[in-house]
Structures are given as C-alpha cells and as structure tokens.
CSV table of C-alpha atoms and ligand atoms in Angstrom, one decimal:
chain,number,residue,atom,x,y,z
A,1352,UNK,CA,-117.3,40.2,39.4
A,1353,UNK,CA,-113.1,40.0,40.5
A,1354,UNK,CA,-111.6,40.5,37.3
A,1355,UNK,CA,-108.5,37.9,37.7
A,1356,UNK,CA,-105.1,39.0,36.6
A,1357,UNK,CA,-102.8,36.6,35.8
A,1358,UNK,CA,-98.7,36.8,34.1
A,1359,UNK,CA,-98.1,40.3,36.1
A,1360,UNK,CA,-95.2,41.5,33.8
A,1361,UNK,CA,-94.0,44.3,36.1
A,1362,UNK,CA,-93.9,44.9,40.1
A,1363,UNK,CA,-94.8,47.4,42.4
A,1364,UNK,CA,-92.5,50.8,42.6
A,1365,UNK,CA,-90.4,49.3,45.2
A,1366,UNK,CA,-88.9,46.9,43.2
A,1367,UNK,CA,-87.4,49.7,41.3
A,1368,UNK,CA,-84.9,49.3,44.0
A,1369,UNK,CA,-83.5,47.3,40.9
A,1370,UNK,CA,-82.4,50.4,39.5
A,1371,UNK,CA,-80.0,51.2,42.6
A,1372,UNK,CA,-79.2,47.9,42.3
A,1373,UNK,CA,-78.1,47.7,38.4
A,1374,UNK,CA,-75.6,50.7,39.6
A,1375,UNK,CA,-72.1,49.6,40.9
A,1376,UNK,CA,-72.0,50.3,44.7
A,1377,UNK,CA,-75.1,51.7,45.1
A,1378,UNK,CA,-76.7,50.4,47.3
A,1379,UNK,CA,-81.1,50.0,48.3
A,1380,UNK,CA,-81.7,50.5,52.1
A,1381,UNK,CA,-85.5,49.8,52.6
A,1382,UNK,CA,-87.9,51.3,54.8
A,1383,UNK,CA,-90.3,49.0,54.7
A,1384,UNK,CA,-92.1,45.3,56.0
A,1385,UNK,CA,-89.8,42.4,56.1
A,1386,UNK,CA,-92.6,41.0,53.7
A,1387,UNK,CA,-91.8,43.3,50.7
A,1388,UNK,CA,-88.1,43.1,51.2
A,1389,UNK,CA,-88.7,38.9,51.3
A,1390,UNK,CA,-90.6,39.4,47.8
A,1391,UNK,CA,-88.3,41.8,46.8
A,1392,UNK,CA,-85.0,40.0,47.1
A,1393,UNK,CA,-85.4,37.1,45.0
A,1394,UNK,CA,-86.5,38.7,41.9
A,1395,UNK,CA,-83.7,40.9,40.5
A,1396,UNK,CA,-79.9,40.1,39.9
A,1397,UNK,CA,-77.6,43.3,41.0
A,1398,UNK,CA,-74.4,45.0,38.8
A,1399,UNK,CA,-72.0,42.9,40.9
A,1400,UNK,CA,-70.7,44.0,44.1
A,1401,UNK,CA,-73.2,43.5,46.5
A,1402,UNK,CA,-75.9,40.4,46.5
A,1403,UNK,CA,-79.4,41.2,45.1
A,1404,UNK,CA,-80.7,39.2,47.9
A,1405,UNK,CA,-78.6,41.2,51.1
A,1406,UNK,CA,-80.0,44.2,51.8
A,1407,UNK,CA,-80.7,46.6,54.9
A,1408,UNK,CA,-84.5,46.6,55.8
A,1409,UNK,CA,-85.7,48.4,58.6
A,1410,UNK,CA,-88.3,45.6,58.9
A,1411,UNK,CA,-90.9,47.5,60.3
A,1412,UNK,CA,-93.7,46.2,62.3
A,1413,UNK,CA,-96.5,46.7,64.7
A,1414,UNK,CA,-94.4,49.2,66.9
A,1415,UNK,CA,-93.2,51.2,64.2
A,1416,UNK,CA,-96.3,51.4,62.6
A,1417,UNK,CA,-97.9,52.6,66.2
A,1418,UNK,CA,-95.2,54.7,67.2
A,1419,UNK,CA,-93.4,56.0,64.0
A,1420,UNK,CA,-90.2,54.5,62.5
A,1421,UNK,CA,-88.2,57.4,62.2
A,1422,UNK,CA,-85.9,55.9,65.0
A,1423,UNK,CA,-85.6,52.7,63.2
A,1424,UNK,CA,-84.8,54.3,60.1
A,1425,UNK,CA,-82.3,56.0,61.3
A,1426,UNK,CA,-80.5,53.4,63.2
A,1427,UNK,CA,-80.7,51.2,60.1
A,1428,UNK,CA,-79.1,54.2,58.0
A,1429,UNK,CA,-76.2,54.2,60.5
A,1430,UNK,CA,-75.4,51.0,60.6
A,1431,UNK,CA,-75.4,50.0,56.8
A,1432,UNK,CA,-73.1,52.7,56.7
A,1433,UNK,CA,-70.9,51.0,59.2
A,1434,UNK,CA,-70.7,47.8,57.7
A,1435,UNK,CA,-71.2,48.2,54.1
A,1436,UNK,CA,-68.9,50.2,52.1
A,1437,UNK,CA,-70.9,51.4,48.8
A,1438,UNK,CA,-70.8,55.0,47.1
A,1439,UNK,CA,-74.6,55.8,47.2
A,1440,UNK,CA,-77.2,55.1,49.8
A,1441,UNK,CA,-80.7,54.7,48.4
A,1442,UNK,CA,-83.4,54.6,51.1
A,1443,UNK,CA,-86.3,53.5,49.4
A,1444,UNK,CA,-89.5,53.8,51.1
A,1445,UNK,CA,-93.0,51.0,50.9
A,1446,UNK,CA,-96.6,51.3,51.6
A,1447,UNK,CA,-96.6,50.8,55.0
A,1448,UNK,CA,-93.8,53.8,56.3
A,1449,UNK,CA,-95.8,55.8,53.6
A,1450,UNK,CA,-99.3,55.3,55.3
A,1451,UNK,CA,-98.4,55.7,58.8
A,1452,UNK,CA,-96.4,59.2,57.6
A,1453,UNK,CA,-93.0,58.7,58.6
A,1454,UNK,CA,-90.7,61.7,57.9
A,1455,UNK,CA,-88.2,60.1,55.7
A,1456,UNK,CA,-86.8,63.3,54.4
A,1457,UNK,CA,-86.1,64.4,57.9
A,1458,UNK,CA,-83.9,61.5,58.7
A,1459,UNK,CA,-81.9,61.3,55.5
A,1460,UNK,CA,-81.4,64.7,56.5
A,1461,UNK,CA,-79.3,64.1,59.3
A,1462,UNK,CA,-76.8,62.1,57.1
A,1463,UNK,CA,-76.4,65.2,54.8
A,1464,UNK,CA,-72.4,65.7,55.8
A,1465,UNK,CA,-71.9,61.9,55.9
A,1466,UNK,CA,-68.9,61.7,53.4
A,1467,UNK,CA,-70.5,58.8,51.2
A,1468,UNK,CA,-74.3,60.1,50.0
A,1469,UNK,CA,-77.5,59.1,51.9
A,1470,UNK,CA,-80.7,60.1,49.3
A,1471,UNK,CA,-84.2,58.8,49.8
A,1472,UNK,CA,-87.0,58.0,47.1
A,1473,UNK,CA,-90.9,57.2,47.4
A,1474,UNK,CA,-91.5,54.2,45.8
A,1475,UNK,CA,-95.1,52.9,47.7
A,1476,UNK,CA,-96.3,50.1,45.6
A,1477,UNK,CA,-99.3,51.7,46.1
A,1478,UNK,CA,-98.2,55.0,43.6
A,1479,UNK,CA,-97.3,52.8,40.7
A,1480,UNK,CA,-95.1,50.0,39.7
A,1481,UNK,CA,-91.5,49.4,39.2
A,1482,UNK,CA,-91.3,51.5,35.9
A,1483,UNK,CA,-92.3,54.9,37.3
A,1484,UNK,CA,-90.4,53.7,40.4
A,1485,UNK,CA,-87.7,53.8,38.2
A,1486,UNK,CA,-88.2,57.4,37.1
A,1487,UNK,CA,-88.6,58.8,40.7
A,1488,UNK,CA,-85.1,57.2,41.7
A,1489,UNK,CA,-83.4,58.7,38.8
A,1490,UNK,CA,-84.9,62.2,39.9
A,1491,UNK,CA,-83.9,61.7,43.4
A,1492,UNK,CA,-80.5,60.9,42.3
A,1493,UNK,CA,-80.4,64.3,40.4
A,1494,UNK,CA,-82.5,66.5,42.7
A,1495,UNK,CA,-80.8,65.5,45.9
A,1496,UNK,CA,-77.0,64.4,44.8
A,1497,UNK,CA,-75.9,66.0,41.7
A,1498,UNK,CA,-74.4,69.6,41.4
A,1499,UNK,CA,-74.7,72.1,38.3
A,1500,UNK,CA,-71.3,71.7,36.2
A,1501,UNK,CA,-68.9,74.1,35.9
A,1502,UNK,CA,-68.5,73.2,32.5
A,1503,UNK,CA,-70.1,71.2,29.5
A,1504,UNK,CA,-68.2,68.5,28.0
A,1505,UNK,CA,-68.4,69.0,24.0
A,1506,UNK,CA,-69.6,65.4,22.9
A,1507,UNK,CA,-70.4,63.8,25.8
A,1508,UNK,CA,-74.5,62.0,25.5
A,1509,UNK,CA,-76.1,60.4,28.7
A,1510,UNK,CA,-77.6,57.5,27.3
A,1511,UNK,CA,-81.4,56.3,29.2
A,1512,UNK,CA,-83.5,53.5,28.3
A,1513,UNK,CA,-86.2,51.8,29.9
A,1514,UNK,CA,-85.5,49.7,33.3
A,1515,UNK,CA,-82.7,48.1,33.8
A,1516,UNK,CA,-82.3,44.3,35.0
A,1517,UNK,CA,-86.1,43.6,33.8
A,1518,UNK,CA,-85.2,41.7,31.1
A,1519,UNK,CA,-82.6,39.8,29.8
A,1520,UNK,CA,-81.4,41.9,27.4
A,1521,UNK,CA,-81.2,45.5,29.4
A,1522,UNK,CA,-77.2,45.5,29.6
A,1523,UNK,CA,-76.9,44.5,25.9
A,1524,UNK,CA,-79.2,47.0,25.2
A,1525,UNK,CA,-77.0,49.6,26.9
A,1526,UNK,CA,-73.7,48.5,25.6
A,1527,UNK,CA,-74.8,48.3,21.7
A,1528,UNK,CA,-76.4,51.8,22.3
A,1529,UNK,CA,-73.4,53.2,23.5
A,1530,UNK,CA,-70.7,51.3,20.7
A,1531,UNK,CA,-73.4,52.9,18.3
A,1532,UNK,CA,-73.1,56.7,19.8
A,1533,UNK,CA,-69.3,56.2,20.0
A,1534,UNK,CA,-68.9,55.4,16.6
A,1535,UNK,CA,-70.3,58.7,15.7
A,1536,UNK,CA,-67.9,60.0,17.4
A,1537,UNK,CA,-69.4,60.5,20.8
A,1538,UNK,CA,-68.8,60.3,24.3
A,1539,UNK,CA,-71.5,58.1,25.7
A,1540,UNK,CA,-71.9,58.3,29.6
A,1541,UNK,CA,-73.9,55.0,31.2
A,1542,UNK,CA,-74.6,54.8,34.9
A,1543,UNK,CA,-75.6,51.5,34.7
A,1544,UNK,CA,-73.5,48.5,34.8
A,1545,UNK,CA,-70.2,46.9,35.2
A,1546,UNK,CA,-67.5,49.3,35.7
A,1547,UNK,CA,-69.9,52.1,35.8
A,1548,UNK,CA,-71.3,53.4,39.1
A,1549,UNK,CA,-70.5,56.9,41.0
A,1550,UNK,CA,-68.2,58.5,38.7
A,1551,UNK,CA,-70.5,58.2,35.5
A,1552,UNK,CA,-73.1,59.5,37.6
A,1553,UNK,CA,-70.9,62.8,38.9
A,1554,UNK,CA,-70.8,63.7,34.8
A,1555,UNK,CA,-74.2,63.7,34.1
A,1556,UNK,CA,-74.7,67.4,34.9
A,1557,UNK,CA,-71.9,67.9,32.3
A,1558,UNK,CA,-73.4,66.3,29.2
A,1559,UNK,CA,-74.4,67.9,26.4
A,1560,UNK,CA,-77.5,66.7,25.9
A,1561,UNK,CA,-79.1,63.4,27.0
A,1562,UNK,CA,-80.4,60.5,25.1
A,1563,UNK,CA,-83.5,58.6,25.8
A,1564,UNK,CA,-84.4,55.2,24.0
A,1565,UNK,CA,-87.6,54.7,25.2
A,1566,UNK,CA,-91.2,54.8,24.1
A,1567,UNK,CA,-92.1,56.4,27.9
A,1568,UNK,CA,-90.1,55.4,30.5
A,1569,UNK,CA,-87.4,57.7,31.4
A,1570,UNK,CA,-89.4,61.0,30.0
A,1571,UNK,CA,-90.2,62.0,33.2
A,1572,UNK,CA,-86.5,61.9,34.3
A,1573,UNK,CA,-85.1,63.2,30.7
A,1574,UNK,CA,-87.4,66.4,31.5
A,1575,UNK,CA,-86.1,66.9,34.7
A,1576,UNK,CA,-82.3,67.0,33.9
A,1577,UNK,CA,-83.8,69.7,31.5
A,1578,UNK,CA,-85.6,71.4,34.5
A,1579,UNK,CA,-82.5,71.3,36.5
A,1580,UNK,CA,-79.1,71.7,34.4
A,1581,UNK,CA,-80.8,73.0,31.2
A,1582,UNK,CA,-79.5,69.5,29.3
A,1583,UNK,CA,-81.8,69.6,26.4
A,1584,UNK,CA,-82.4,65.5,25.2
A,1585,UNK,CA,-83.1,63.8,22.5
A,1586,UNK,CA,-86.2,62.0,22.5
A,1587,UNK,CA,-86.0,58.5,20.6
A,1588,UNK,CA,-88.9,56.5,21.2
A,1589,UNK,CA,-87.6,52.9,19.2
A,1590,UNK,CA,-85.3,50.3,20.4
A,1591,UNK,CA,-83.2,49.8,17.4
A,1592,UNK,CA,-83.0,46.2,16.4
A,1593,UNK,CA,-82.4,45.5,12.9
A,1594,UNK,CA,-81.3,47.8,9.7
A,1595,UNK,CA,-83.8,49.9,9.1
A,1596,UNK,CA,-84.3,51.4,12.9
A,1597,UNK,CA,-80.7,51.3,13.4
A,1598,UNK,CA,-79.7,53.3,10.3
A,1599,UNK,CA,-82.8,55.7,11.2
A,1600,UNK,CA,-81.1,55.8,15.1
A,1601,UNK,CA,-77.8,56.9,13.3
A,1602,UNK,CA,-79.1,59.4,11.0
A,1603,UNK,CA,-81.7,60.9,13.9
A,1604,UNK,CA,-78.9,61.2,16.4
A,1605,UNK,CA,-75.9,62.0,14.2
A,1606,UNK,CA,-78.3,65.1,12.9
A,1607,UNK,CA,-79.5,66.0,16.4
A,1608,UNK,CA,-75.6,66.0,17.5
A,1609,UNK,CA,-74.3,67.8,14.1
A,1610,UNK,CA,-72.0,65.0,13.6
A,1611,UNK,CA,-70.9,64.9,10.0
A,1612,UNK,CA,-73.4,63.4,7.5
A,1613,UNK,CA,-70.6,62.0,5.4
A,1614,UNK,CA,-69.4,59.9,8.3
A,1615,UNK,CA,-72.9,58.9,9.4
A,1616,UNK,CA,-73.5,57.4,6.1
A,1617,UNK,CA,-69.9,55.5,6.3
A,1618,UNK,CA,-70.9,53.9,9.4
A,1619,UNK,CA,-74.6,52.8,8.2
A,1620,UNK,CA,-72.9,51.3,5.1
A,1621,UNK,CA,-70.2,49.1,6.8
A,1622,UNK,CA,-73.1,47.7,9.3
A,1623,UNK,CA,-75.9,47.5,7.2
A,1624,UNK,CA,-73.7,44.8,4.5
A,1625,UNK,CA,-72.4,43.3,7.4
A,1626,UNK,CA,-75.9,42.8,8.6
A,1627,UNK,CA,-77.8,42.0,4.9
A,1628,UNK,CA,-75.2,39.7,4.4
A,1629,UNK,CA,-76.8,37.5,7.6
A,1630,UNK,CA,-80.1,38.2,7.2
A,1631,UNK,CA,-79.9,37.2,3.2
A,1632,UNK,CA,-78.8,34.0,4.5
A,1633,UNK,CA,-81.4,33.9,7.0
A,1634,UNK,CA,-84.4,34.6,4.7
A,1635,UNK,CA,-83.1,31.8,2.3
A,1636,UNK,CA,-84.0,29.3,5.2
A,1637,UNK,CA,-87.2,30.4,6.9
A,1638,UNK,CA,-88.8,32.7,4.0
A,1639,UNK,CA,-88.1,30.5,1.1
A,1640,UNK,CA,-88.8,27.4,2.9
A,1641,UNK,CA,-91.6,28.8,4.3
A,1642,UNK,CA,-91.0,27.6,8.2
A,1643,UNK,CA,-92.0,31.1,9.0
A,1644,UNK,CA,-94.9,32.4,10.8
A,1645,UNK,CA,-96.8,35.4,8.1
A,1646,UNK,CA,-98.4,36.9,10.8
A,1647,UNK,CA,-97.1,37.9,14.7
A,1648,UNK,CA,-98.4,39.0,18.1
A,1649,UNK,CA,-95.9,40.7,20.8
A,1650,UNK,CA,-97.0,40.5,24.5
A,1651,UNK,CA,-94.1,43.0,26.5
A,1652,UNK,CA,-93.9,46.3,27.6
A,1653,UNK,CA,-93.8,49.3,25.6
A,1654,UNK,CA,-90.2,49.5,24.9
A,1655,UNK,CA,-89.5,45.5,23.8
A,1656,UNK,CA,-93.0,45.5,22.0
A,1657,UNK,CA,-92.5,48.5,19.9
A,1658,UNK,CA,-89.2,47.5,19.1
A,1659,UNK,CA,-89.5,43.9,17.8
A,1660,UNK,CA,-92.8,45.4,15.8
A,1661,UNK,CA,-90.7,47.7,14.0
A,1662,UNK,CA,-88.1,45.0,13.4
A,1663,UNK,CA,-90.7,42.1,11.9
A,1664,UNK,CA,-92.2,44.2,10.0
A,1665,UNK,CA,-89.9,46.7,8.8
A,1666,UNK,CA,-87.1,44.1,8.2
A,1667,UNK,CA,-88.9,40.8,8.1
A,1668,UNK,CA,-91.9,41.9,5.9
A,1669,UNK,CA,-94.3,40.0,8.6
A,1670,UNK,CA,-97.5,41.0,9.6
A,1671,UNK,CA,-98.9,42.5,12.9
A,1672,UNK,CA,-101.9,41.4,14.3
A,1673,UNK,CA,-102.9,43.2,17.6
A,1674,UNK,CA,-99.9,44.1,19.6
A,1675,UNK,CA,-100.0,44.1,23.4
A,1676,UNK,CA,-98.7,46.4,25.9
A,1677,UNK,CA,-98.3,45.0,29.4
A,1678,UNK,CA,-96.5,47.5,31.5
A,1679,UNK,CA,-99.6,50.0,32.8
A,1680,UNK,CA,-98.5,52.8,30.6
A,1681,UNK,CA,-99.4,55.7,32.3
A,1682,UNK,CA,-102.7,57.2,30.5
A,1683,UNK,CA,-101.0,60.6,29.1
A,1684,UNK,CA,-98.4,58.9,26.8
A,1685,UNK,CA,-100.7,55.6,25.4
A,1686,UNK,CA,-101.9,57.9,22.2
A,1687,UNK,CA,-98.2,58.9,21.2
A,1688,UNK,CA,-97.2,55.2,21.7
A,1689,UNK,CA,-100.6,53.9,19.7
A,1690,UNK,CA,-99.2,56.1,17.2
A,1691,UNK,CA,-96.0,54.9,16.9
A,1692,UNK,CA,-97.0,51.5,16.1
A,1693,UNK,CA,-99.3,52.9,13.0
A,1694,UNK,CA,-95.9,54.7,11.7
A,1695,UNK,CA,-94.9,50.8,9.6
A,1696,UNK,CA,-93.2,50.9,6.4
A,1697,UNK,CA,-95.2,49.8,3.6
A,1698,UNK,CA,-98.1,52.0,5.4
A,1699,UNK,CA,-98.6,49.0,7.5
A,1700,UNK,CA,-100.5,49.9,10.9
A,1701,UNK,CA,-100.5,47.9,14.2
A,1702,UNK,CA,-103.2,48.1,16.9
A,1703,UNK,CA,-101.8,48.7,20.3
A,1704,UNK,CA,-103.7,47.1,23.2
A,1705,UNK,CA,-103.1,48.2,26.7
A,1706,UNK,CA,-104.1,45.8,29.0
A,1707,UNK,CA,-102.2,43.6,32.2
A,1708,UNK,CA,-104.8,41.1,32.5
A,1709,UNK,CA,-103.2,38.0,31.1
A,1710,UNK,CA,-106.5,36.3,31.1
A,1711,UNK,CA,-108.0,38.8,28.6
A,1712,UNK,CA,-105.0,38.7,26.5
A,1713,UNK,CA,-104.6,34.8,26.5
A,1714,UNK,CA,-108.1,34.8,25.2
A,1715,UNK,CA,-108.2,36.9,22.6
A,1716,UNK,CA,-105.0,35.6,21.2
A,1717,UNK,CA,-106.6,32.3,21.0
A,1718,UNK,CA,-109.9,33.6,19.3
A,1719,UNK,CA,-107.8,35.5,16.5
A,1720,UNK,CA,-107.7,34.5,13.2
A,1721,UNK,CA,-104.0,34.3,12.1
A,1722,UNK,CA,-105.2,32.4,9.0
A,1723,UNK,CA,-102.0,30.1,10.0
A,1724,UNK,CA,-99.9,29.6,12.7
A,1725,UNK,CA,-98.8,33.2,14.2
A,1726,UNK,CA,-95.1,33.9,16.0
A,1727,UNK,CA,-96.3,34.7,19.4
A,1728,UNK,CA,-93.6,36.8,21.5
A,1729,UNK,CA,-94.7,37.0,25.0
A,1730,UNK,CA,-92.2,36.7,27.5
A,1731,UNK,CA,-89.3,39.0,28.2
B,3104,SF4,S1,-97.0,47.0,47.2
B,3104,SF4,FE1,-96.4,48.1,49.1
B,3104,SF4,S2,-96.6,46.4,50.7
B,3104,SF4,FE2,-96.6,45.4,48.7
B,3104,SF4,S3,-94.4,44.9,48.4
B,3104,SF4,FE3,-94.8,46.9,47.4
B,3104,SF4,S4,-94.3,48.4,48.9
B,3104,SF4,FE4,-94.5,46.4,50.0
C-alpha cells in the first residue's frame, strides 16, 4: 500500500544551494531542469546581495539530456561570470545532469585561473536531502578553494551548526554562538551571514580548532577540515537555549580551549542572574497559575528538537513524551542522538522517534495520553 507522506520538513540536496546562498556574494549556478530551479527559488531567503529567486540555471532539457550538457554548462559558467559580480561560484548539480553523466568537474576545470573561484558540488536530490547537501558544499568549498595556512591564529574557533536559512532562527543562532565564544575570550570566525562572506571563509584553514553545534549535521564537514588542515574540533551536540545548556556550552568549550576557569565562571554568573531573574518572573505566571502544559511533544529536526528537550526539561521541569525527529537522520548517527535525549537531568529519559511521515506522526500524537493538554512544538 503507498505509504503517504505529508509536512516534508526538509528538501532534496539541491536546495542546499541555501547554504551558498546564506554566504555574502556567493553565489549558486545550477546545472539542472528549469523545474528544480522553479521549486527551488521560492523557498529560501539569501544573506543579501543577490535575490534568492535570480539565479543562473543551465535549464537543461531534452537536447542536453541526449547530447550532454557540458556545452551548456559551460556557457552558463561564462556568462554569470560576465554579468554578476560575486566572490564564489557554486555550480551545483540535480538529478537529471547526474543521470545522463555530464562531466561537471571537467568544465569547472576550465575556469580554474578565472580570478574570482568557480567550484562545483553534487547535490542530486536523489543522494539525500538538503542537510547532507549542506555537508557536501562545505567540503567542496574546503577541498577545491581553501589553501593550508601558513600559520595558526592562537584563539581563533570556526563556529558550524546545522543549515543555515531553514529556520527562522539560524542567524540568531549564529550570532549568540559567537557573542558566547567571544566572551571567553575568543575569536569566533562565521562564514555565514551579513558582513561575512569570502574573507571569513579564506581563515578557516587558520583556526585553531573548529566548533560544531550540532547533533549531526556538519560532522561530516568538521572531519574533513581535520582530514585536510589537521584542525582538530570540538564536537557539541546541544543547541544551548536556556541556563543549564548554556553554562554547560561555556564550561565544555572554555575547558576544550584552556581558557581560564576563573573567568568562565564570571561569565556564567553575570548571565545566569540576568537570566533567573526572567525566568523567576516567568514561572510566577504560567507555573503557579498553572496555564502550563506538564507534558510536551517536539516535531523538528535533530538540532531544534534536541535543543528545546533539553531546555523544557532541564529548565522548565516539563515532561517529554515521545520526541520526534523529522530530518532523515542518516542511519549511523540515530543511536548517539537516541542517546542524547536519555542524558535529562533528574534521570529523566526521552524517546526519540525517527520518522518523516507526517501522517504517522499526526496520529500517534493524537492517540497519546498526555493526561492533559500537551505543548506540541511542531513547526520550525
Ligand atoms: S530531486 Fe532531483 S529533479 Fe527533483 S528538484 Fe531535486 S535535483 Fe531536481
């Protein structure tokens, strides 16, 4: 019987043409159908300069898929370069330039003493969705523009989390993440983002080690910067919201970076009565009062559903019924992640269900017994 999916919470790897995107004059060029480009263009904002919905396609069709589209390709290359001005050249390819085998790498090639960079990527939709997409674009980046540093700025962290422009909250994300590793006296480095762009990406080979906030996503491009430059990282799987994760960020990244204890502490102190001084005031309203839902159900991907599970429960004292985990987490990491939502304070454990059928999820939710009304967070 069809199983029917409904509420797809993530896109095919091509759309990780959002992560060129969320990079300030970088710009996608797509070897690919006019159809994916058409889906493609509406769904993502961009870091600024250029439109999310103007971008150069090759459009291919019938002739290119009986005769090759090499040709096309490369006339598209040349004249984006022509008429737009950007600092990075993505060529990104889909399903259909994939299938009929055209030689991508060949034709970026040609463009290899162009003074701005051309790189390509393979992001088929029919290899994964935009999440991995996202990790093979940050590896072509590294493989095929960065160069081995001369030297190794003492201090400076490049800072990854999951993908960026998904969500609402991906720049906010970003920005507190890298006020947070400032204060300890770092030098964050961020390619994503206003005011970031080329340059930020030309010191990541000088980093001393790289930071990845993510439960999965990113790992695979964290490991190759180790592959490459020898930049060890530091893996932290939580999104910090809250007190508790926060102070544990601090402390875990402070340690990892031998920053001084004394001054770690300093810093958790000053935020955490800033912050117990708000959420006092909150509890006296929806705790007391009891307005609040006991029990709570996250529907997101890994990185926003771990996150908010630590927060409720570590900080809000709710209670976790099954949490769900909607981005197709590749097979080897969903027993590390499972795990990390049994690691509660108060020994409080949270089942992790993968599934993208919205359907199936919808229905379960609705059969549970929240004894009450639950706090259901299921959009981004
Ligand atoms: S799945 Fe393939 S054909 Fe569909 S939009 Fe993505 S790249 Fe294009």
């Amino acid at each position: 019987m069809a199983k029917i999916l409904d509420q797809p919470r993530y896109k095919c790897a091509l759309a990780a043409m959002q992560t060129v995107q969320a990079i300030s004059r970088a710009l996608p060029i797509l070897h690919s159908g006019p159809g994916c480009a058409e889906k493609l263009s509406g769904s993502v904002g961009s870091s600024g300069l250029y439109s999310p919905h103007i971008f150069p396609c090759t459009s291919i069709s019938e002739k290119e898929v009986i005769f090759g589209g090499d040709d096309k390709l490369e006339e598209t290359i040349e004249n984006s370069l022509k008429v737009i001005d950007a600092d990075l050249y993505v060529v990104l390819t889909g399903c259909t330039s994939e299938i009929v085998g055209d030689n991508v790498e060949d034709v970026v090639r040609k463009f290899k003493n162009n003074d701005k960079p051309v790189i390509y990527a393979s992001t088929a939709g029919f290899k994964g969705n935009n999440y991995r997409g996202h990790d093979w674009i940050l590896k072509a980046i590294f493989d095929q523009y960065l160069k081995p540093a001369d030297h190794i700025e003492k201090g400076l962290v490049n800072i990854w989390t999951g993908i960026p422009m998904h969500d609402p909250f991906w720049l906010g994300n970003l920005r507190e993440l890298e006020r947070l590793v400032a204060e300890l006296g770092l030098i964050p480095n961020i390619i994503f983002g206003h005011g970031k762009g080329i340059n930020n990406i030309n010191k990541i080979p000088e980093a001393e080690f790289n930071l990845l906030v993510s439960p999965w996503v990113g790992l695979e491009s964290v490991r190759f910067l180790e592959e490459k430059f020898e930049t060890p990282y530091l893996h932290y799987p939580v999104l910090p919201i809250g007190a508790f994760e926060t102070t544990k960020f601090l402390r875990t990244v402070g340690e990892y970076a031998e920053v001084d204890a004394a001054k770690v502490e300093e810093i958790i102190t000053k935020h955490e009565e800033d912050y117990y001084y708000y959420i006092e005031r909150y509890a006296d309203v929806f705790l007391e009062t009891r307005v609040m839902a006991k029990r709570f159900v996250t529907v997101s991907d890994a990185q926003n559903s771990l996150a908010l599970t630590k927060f409720l429960v570590n900080d809000l004292g709710l209670f976790p019924s099954k949490q769900y985990i909607v981005d197709d987490t590749p097979e080897e990491y969903r027993g590390l992640i499972a795990g990390y939502f049994e690691d509660l304070n108060y020994g409080i454990k949270a089942e992790a269900g993968f599934s993208s059928d919205g359907h199936e999820i919808h229905s379960e939710i609705e059969s549970a017994d929240f004894n009450g009304y639950p706090l259901i967070l299921g959009s981004s």
